[in-house]
Each structure stands twice: as C-alpha cells, then as structure tokens.
mmCIF file of C-alpha atoms in Angstrom:
data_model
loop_
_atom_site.group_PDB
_atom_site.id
_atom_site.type_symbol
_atom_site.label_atom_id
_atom_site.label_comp_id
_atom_site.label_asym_id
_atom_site.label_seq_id
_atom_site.Cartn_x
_atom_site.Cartn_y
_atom_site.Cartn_z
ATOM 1 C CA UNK A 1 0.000 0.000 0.000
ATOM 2 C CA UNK A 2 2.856 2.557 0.805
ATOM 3 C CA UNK A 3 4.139 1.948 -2.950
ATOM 4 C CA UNK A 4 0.017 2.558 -4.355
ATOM 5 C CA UNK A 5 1.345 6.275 -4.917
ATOM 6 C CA UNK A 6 -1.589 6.726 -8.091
ATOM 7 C CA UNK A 7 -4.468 4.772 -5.934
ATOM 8 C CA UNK A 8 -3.945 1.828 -9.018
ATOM 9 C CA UNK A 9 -3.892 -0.961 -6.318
ATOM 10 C CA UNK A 10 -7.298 0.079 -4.708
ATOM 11 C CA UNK A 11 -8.570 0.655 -8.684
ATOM 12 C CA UNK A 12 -11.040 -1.826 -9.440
ATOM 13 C CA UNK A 13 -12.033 -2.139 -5.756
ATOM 14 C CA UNK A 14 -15.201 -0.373 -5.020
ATOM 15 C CA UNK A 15 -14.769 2.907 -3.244
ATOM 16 C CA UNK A 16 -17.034 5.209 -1.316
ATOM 17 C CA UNK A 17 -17.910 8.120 -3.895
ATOM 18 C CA UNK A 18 -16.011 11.280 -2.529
ATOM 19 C CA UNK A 19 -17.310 14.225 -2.804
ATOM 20 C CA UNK A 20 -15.346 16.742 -3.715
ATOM 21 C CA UNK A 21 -14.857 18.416 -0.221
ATOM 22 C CA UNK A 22 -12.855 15.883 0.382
ATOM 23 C CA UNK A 23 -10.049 16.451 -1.672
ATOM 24 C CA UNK A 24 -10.152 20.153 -1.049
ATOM 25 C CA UNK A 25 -7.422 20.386 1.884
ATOM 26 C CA UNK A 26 -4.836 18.124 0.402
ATOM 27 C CA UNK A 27 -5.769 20.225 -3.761
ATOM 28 C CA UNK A 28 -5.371 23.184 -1.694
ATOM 29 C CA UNK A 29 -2.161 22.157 -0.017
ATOM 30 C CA UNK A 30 -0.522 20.986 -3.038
ATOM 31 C CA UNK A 31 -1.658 23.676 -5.264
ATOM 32 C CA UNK A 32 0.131 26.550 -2.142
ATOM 33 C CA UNK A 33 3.652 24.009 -2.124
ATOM 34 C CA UNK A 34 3.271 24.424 -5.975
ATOM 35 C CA UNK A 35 3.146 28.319 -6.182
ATOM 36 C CA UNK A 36 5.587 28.298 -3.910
ATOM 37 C CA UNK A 37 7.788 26.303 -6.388
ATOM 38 C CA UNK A 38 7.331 28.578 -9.101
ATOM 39 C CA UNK A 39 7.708 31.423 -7.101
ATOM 40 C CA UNK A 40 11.493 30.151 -6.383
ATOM 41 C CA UNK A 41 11.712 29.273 -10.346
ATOM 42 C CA UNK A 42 10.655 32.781 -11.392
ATOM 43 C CA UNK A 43 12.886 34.607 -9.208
ATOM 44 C CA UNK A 44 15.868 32.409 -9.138
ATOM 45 C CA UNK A 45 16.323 30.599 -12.322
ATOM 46 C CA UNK A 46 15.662 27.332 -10.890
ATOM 47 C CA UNK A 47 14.028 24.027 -12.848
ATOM 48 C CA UNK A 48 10.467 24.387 -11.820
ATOM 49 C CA UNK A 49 10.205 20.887 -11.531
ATOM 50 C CA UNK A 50 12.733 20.275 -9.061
ATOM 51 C CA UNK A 51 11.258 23.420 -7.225
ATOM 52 C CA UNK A 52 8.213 21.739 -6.914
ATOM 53 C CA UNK A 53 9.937 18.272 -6.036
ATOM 54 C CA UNK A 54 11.932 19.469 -3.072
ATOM 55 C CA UNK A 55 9.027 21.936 -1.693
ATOM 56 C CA UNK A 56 6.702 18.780 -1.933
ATOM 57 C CA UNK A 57 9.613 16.541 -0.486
ATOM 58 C CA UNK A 58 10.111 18.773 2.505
ATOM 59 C CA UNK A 59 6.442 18.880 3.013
ATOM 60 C CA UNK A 60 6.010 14.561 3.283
ATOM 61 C CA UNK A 61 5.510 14.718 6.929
ATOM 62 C CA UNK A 62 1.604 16.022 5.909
ATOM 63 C CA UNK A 63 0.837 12.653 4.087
ATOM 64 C CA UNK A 64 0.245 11.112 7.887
ATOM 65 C CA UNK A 65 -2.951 13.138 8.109
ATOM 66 C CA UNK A 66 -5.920 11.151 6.500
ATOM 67 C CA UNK A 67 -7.620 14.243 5.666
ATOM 68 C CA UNK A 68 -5.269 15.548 3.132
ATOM 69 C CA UNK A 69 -4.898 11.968 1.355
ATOM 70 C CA UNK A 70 -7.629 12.102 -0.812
ATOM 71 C CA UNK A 71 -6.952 15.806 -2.105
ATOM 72 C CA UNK A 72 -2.943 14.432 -2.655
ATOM 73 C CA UNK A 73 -4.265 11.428 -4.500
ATOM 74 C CA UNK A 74 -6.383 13.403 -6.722
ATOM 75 C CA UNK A 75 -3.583 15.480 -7.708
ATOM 76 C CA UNK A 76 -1.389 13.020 -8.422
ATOM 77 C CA UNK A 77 -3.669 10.983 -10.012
ATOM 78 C CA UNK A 78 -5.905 12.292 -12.239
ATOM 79 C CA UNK A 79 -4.679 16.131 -12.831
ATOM 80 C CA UNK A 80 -1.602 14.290 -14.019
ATOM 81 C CA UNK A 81 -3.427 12.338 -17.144
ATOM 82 C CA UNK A 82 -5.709 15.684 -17.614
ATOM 83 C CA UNK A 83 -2.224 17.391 -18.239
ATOM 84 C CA UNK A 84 -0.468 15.039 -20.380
ATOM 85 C CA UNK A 85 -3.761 15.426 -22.421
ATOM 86 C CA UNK A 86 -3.227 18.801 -22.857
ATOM 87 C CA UNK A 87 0.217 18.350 -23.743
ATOM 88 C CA UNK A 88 -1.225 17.561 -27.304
ATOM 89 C CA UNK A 89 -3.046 20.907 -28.040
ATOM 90 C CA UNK A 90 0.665 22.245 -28.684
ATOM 91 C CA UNK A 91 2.111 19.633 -31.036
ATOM 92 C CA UNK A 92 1.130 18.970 -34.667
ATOM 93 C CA UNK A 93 2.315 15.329 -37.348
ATOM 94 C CA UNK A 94 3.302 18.430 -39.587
ATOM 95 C CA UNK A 95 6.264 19.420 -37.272
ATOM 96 C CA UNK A 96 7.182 15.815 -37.205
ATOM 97 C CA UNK A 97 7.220 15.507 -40.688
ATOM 98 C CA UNK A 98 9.593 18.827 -40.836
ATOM 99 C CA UNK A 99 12.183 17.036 -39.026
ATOM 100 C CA UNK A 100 12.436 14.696 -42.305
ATOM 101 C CA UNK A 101 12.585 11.143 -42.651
ATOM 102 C CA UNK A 102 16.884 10.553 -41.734
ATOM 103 C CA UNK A 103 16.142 12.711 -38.670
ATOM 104 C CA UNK A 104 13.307 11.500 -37.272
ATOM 105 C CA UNK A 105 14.717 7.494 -37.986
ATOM 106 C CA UNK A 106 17.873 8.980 -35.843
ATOM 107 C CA UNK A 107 15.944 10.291 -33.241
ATOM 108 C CA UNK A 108 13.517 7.115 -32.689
ATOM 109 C CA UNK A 109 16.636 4.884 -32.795
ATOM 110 C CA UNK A 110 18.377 7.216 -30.093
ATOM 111 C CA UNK A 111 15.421 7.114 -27.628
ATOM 112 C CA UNK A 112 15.370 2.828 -28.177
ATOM 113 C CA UNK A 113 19.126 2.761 -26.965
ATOM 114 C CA UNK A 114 18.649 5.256 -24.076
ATOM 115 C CA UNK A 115 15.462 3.309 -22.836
ATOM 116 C CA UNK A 116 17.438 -0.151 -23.084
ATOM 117 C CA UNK A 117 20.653 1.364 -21.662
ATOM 118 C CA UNK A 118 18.108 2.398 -18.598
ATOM 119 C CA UNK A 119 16.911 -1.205 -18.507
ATOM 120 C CA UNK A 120 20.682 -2.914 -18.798
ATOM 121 C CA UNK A 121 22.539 -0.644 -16.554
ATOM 122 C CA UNK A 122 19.346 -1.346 -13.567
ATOM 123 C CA UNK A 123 19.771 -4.871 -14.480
ATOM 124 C CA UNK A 124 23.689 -4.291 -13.515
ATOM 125 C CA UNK A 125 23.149 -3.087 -10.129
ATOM 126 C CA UNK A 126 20.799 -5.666 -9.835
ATOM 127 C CA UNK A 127 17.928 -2.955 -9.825
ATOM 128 C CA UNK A 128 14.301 -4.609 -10.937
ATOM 129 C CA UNK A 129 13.802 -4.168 -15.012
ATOM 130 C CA UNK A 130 10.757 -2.055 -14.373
ATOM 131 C CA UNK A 131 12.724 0.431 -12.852
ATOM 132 C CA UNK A 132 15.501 0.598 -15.517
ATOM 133 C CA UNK A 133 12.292 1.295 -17.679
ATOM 134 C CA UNK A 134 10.830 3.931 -15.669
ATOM 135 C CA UNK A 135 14.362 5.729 -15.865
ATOM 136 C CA UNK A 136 15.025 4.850 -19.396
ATOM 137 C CA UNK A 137 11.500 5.751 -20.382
ATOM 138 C CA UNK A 138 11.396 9.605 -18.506
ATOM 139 C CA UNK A 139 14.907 10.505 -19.842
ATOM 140 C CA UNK A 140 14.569 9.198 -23.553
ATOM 141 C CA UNK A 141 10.906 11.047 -24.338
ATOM 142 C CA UNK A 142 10.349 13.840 -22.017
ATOM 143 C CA UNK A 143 11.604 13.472 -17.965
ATOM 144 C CA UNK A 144 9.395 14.152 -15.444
ATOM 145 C CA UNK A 145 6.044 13.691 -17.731
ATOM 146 C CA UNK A 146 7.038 10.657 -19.040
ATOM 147 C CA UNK A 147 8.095 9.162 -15.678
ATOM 148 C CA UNK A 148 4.630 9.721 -14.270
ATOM 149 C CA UNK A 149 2.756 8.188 -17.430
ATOM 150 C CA UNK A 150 4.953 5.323 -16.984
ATOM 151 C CA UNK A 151 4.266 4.695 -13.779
ATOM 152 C CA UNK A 152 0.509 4.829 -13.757
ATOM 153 C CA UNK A 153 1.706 1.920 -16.061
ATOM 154 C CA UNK A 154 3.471 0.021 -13.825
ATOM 155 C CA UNK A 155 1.620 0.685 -11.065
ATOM 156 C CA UNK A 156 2.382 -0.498 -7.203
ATOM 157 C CA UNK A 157 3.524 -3.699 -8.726
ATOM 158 C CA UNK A 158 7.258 -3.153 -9.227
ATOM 159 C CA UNK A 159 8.176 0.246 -7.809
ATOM 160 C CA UNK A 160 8.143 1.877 -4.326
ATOM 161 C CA UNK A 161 7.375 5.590 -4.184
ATOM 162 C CA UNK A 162 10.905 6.125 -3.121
ATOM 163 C CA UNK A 163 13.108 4.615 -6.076
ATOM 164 C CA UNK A 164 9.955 6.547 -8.162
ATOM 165 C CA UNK A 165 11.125 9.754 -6.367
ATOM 166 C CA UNK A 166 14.857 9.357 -7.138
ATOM 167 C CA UNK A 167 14.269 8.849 -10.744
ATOM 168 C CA UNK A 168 12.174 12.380 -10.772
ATOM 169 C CA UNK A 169 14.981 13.976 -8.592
ATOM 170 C CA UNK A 170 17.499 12.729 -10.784
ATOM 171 C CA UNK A 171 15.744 13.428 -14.715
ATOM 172 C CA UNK A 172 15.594 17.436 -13.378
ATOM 173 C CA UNK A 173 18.846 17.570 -11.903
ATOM 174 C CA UNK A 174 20.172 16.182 -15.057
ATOM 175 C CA UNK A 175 18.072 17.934 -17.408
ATOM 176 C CA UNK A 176 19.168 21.228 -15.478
ATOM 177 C CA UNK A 177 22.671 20.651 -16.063
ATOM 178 C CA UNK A 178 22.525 19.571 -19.678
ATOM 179 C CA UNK A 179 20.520 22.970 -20.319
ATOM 180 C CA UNK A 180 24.090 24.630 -18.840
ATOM 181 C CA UNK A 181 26.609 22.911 -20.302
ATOM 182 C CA UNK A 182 25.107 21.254 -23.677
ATOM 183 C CA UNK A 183 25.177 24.675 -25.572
ATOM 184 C CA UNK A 184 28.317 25.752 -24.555
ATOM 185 C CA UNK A 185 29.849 21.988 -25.564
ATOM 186 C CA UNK A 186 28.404 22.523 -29.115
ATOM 187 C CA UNK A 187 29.707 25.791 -29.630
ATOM 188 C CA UNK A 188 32.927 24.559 -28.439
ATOM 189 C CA UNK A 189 32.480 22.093 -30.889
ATOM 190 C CA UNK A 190 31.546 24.474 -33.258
ATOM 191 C CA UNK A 191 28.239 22.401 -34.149
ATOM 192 C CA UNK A 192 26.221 24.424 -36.691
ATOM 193 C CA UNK A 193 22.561 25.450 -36.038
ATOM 194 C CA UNK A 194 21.090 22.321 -36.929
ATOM 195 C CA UNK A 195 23.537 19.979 -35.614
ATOM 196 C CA UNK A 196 23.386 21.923 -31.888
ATOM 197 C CA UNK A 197 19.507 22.162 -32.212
ATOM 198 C CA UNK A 198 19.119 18.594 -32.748
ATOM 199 C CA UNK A 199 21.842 17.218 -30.385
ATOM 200 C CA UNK A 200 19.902 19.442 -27.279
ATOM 201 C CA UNK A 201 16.657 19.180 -28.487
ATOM 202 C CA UNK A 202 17.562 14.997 -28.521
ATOM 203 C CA UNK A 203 19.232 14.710 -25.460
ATOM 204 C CA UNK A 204 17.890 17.146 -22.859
ATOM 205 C CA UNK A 205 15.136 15.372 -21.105
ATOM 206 C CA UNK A 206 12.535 18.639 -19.873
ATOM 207 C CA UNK A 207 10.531 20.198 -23.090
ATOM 208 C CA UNK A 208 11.275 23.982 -21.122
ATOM 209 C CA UNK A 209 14.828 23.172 -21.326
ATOM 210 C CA UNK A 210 15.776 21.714 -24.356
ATOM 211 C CA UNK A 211 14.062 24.307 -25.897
ATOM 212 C CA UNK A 212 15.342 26.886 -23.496
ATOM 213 C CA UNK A 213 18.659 25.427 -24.243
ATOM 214 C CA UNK A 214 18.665 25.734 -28.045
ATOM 215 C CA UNK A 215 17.242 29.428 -27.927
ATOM 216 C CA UNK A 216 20.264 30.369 -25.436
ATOM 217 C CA UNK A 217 22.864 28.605 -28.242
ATOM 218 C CA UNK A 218 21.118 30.816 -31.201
ATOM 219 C CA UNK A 219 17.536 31.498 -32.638
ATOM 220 C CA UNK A 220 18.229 28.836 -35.650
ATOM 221 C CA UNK A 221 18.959 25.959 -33.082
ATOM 222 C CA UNK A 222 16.493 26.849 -30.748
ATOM 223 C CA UNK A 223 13.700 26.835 -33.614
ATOM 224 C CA UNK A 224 15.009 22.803 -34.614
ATOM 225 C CA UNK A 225 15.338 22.138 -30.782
ATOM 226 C CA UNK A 226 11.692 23.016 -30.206
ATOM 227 C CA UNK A 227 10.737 20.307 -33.290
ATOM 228 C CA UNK A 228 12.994 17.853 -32.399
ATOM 229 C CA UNK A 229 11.865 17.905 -28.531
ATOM 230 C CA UNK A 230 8.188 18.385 -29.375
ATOM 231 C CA UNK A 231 8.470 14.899 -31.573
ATOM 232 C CA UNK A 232 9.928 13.250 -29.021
ATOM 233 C CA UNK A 233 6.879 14.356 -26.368
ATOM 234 C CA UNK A 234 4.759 12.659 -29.408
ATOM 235 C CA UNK A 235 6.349 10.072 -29.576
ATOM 236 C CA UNK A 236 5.610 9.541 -25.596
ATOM 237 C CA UNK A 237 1.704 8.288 -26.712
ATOM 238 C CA UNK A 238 3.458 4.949 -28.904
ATOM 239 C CA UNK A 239 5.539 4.522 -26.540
ATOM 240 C CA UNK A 240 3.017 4.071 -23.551
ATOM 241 C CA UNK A 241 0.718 2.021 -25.908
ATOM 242 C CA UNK A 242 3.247 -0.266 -26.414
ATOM 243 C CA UNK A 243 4.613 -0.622 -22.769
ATOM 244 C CA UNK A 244 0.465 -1.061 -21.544
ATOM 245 C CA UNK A 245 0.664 -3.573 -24.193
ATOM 246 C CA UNK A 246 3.970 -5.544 -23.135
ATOM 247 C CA UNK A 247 2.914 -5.166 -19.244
ATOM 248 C CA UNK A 248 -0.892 -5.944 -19.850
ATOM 249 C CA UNK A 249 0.342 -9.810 -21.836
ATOM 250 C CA UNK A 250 3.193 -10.360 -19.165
ATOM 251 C CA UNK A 251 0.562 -9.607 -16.582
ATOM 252 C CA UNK A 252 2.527 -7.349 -15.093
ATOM 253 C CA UNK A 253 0.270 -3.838 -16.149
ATOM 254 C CA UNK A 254 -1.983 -2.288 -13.162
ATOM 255 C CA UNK A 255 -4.841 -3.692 -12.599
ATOM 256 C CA UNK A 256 -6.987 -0.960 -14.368
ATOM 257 C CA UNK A 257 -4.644 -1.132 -17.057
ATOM 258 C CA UNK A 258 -4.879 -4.693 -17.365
ATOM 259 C CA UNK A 259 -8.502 -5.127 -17.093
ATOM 260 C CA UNK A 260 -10.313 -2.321 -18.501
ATOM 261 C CA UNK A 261 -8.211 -1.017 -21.826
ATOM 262 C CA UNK A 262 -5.309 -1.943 -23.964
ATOM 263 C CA UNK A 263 -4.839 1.595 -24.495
ATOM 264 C CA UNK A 264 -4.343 4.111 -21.369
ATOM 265 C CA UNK A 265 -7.366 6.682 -21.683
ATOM 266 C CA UNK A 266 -4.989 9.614 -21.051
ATOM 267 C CA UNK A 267 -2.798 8.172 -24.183
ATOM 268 C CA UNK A 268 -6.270 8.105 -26.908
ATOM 269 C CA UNK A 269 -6.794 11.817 -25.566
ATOM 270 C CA UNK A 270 -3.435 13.007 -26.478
ATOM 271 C CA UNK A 271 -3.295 12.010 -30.405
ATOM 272 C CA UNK A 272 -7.166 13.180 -30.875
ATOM 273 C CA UNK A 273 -5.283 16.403 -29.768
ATOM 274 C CA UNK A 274 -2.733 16.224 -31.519
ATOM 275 C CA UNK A 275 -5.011 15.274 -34.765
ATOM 276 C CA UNK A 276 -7.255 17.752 -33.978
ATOM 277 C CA UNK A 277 -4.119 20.417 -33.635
ATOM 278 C CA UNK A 278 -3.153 18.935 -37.437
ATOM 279 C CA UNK A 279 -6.403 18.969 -38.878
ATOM 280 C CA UNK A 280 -7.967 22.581 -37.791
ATOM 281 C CA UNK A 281 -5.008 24.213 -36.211
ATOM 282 C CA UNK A 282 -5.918 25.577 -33.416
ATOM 283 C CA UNK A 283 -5.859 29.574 -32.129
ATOM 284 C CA UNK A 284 -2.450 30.409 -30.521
ATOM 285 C CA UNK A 285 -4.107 31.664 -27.819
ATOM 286 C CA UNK A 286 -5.732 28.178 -26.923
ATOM 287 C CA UNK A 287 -2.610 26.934 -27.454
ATOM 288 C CA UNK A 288 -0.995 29.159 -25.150
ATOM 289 C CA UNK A 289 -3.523 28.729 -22.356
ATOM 290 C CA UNK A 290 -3.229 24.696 -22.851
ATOM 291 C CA UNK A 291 0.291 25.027 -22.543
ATOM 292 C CA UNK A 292 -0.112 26.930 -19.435
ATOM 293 C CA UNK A 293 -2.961 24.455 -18.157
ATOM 294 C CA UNK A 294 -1.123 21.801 -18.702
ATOM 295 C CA UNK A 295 2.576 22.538 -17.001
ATOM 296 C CA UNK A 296 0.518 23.687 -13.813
ATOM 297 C CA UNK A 297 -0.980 20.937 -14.032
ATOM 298 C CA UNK A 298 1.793 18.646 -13.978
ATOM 299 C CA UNK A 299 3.716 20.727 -11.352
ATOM 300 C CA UNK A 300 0.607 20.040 -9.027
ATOM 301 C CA UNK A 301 0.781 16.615 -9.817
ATOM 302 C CA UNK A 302 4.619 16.137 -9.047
ATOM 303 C CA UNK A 303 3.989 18.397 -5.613
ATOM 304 C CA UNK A 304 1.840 15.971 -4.411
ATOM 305 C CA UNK A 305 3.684 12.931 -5.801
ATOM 306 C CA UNK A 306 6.530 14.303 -3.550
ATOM 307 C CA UNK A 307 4.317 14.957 -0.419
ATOM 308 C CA UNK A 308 3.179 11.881 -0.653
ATOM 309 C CA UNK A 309 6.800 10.032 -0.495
ATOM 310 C CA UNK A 310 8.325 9.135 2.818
ATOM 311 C CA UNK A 311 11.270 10.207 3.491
ATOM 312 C CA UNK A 312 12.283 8.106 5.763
ATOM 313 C CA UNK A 313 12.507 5.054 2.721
ATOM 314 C CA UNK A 314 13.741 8.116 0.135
ATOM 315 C CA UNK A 315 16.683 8.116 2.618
ATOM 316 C CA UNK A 316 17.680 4.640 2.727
ATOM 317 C CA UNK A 317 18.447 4.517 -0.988
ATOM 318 C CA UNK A 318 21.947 5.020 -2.615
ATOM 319 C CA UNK A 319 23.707 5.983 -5.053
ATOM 320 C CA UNK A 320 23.137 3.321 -6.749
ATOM 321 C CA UNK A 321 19.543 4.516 -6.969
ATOM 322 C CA UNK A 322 20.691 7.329 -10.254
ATOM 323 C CA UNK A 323 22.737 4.795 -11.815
ATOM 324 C CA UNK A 324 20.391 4.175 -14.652
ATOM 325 C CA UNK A 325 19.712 7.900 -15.234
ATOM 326 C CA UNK A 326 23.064 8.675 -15.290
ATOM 327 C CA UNK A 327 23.893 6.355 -17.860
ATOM 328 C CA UNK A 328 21.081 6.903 -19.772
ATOM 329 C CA UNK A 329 21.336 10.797 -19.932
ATOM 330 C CA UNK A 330 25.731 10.052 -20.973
ATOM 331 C CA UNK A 331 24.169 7.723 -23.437
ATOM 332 C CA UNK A 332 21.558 10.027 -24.411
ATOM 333 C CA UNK A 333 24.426 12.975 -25.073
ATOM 334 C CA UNK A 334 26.955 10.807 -27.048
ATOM 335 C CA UNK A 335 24.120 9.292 -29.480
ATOM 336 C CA UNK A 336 22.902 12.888 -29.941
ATOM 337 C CA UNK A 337 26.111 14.379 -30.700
ATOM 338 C CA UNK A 338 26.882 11.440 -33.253
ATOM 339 C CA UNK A 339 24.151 11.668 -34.522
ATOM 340 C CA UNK A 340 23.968 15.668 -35.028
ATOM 341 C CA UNK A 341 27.594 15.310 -36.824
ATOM 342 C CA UNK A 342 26.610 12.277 -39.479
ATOM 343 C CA UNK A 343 22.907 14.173 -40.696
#
C-alpha cells in the first residue's frame, strides 16, 4: 500500500464516492507548495520541476494526516493524465514531418538505446527491469512527464514511491545541467545550427529546457530544438501504448490497465489532440492557455507525488539509486552528438 502512490492498487475495488470536499485540503495544499515552487523558479532561475519536487519533499511529513490523502491522490492521479492530455493541443504530425525522414529514424533509434541502456545498466546493479524502464523511459521522451505516465503503467507492482522519487529527482537535476553545459559543448564544438539544435533538443530530457537550451545557443537551433523535442513528447503516446501492451500480456500492467483497456485513456486523448491540432489548427491563444494548463498541471501533480513520499525510505536509498539515469542521460548525449555530426 505505501508503494500505491496513483491509488492503481485500490482501482477496481469499489470505493465510497467522494465528494469533492474531500479532496479540497490536500488540492489546496498541493496547489500553495506548488506556487511556492514557481515562485522560487521565477525569481531564481531554478528548474520548476525540481522546485516543486523538493518543496513537496520537505512537506512529506503532511501525508500522515488522512484528511489531506484524498486531495494528494487526486492530484497526483488524475490532474496528471488531464495534463499530459493537454500536452497535445501544442504539437502537430506536420512538425514531425519537418524534421524529415533521416532525422526522425535517428531520433527514434536514439530514444530505443537510451530506454534499453536504462533497462541494462538497472539490471547491472541488480535494480528490478521495471525500474531501468521507468528511468530509461522519462529521460529518452520527455523526464518528469514521461516518468509519471509510466508509472501509472506500472503501477504499485514493481516500484516503491521512493526509487519513483529518485528517478524524478534525478531526470531534473540532469536535465538542469545539460541545459548549462550542452550549448556551450556545441559551440565549443563548433556544431552548426542544426547539428546543436538537434543534439539538445535529442538529449535534454525537460521540453522547457531543451528548448530553453537551443534558444540560449542561437535562434536557428532553438527553432530545430523546439521540433525535435516536441516529436519526441509525441512520440511519448506509442511509446506508452506499447509498454500497456507488453505489461498488460506479461501480466505485469496495473490492474486498471490490465482489465479495462489496452490503451491508457490519457494516451487516446493526447493524439485526438494532436489530430485535432493537425487537422484545424488551433488559435495560438488556446494553445498558449493549454500550454499553461497543462505545465501547472503537472507541477501540481509532481507536488503531491513528492508529499506523498516518505522520506524516511527516500533516505535509505543510494547511489546506486541514479545509476540508470546517469547512464542513460551520458548515453543520451553521445548518441545525440553522433548523430547531429553524421545528418
């Protein structure tokens, strides 16, 4: 039950209906952690994901009262498949199809390699595989967005809210640090728009900062950073459909997963988005305020995620514990920048 951080165990059991007073003290504690988070971010440059992770950390002790569980729950839960949802409104299959066909083979073979470097290395510190996926997973597609779509995958079946709370810790610390040193590597380098905007767009995990990232090396890479990111985030809907898939025939899946759908709902609602978006493009100021929507959305949801973690087990784990998204962000870098040289 401690490891049931997205309420999948208790899924198909029936539950009281809640009414929605309920989950107002633990919503309203979450959503005061998470303005507090981008408050920091704002004023101090930090990752506002790690902002929110640390303020929600340091606020873990609240998860002992019962009132504020189901409010913490709902957060974490279901505003975090609302957001990814969202997510779609700002991508369209054209800007995939910009990226052109060597490209985009390139980048779909580099996120493969990074995801099974995650699984190997977990495997070599005799980590469970599920894990290696989880860390594989968030850093090849999109960090801390992918890592909770994965694990309302996986479930409370492999993974304890603790080893979940390292990977998140460790995809924004990394992602933070590739936004400072990638650029400056590929000038060094002296990597030409394209070849800088593809190797940061490809290998920095958080959409904010790759893009962030390209802009800071020049306007040209930042513009084929954004596509190259953005088609990796879209690529984050096959890639749960197939892991749902894998889990659901091993029997491995969570039990909602496994019982009700082959396809997670939250998954469907993304590429009608994104369809929708390439179809009838939408107004940029929808896409704006979806955009907006959305990365509150998924700050909440990581706030709670880390309020609801106990500390005490987050603690106990070691190094060990960032091995696989370590390797996979070094692996992640050195297939980008090969890559970003040979197209």
């Amino acid at each position: 039950m401690a490891a049931d951080l997205y309420g999948d165990l208790l899924m198909d059991t029936p539950q009281p209906q809640r009414r929605w007073q309920e989950r107002v003290p633990g919503m309203a504690m979450a959503v005061v952690a998470s303005l507090a988070a981008a408050w920091l971010s704002d004023h101090y440059g930090a990752p506002l994901v790690l902002m929110g992770l640390l303020i929600g950390l340091s606020l873990s002790f609240v998860s002992a009262e019962p009132k504020l569980v189901p409010g913490l729950t709902f957060a974490s839960h279901t505003l975090l498949r609302v957001g990814i949802v969202l997510v779609g409104m700002q991508i369209t299959f054209a800007q995939i199809g910009s990226l052109g066909i060597p490209a985009f083979a390139a980048l779909v073979g580099i996120m493969a390699m990074v995801l099974l470097t995650g699984i190997l290395v977990a495997r070599l510190f005799k980590q469970d595989v599920m894990f290696g996926l989880l860390a594989g997973g968030a850093t090849a597609i999109c960090g801390a967005s992918a890592a909770l779509a994965l694990w309302s995958l996986i479930g409370e079946k492999r993974i304890d809210q603790a080893r979940f709370t390292i990977v998140l810790v460790g995809i924004s610390v990394a992602s933070a640090l590739a936004m400072s040193f990638y650029p400056p590597i590929a000038e060094y380098l002296g990597l030409t728009d394209r070849q800088a905007g593809f190797l940061i767009g490809a290998s920095i995990h958080d959409v904010a900062q790759a893009i962030g990232g390209g802009f800071s090396f020049s306007r040209g890479a930042g513009e084929v950073a954004t596509i190259v990111k953005l088609t990796r985030v879209t690529l984050l809907a096959p890639v749960l459909a197939i892991v749902a898939l894998v889990l659901r025939n091993q029997g491995m899946a969570a039990d909602g997963v496994a019982r009700r759908m082959q396809m997670p709902w939250f998954v469907l609602g993304f590429l009608v988005l994104v369809g929708l978006n390439t179809a009838l493009p939408l107004p940029a100021q929808l896409v704006d305020a979806s955009h907006s929507l959305s990365k509150a959305l998924l700050l909440v949801s990581v706030t709670a995620t880390a309020m609801k973690s106990q500390m005490a087990v987050l603690l106990t784990q070691g190094w060990r514990s960032f091995a696989p998204v370590i390797a996979a962000t070094l692996v992640a870098f050195a297939l980008s920048l090969g890559a970003a040289l040979i197209l």
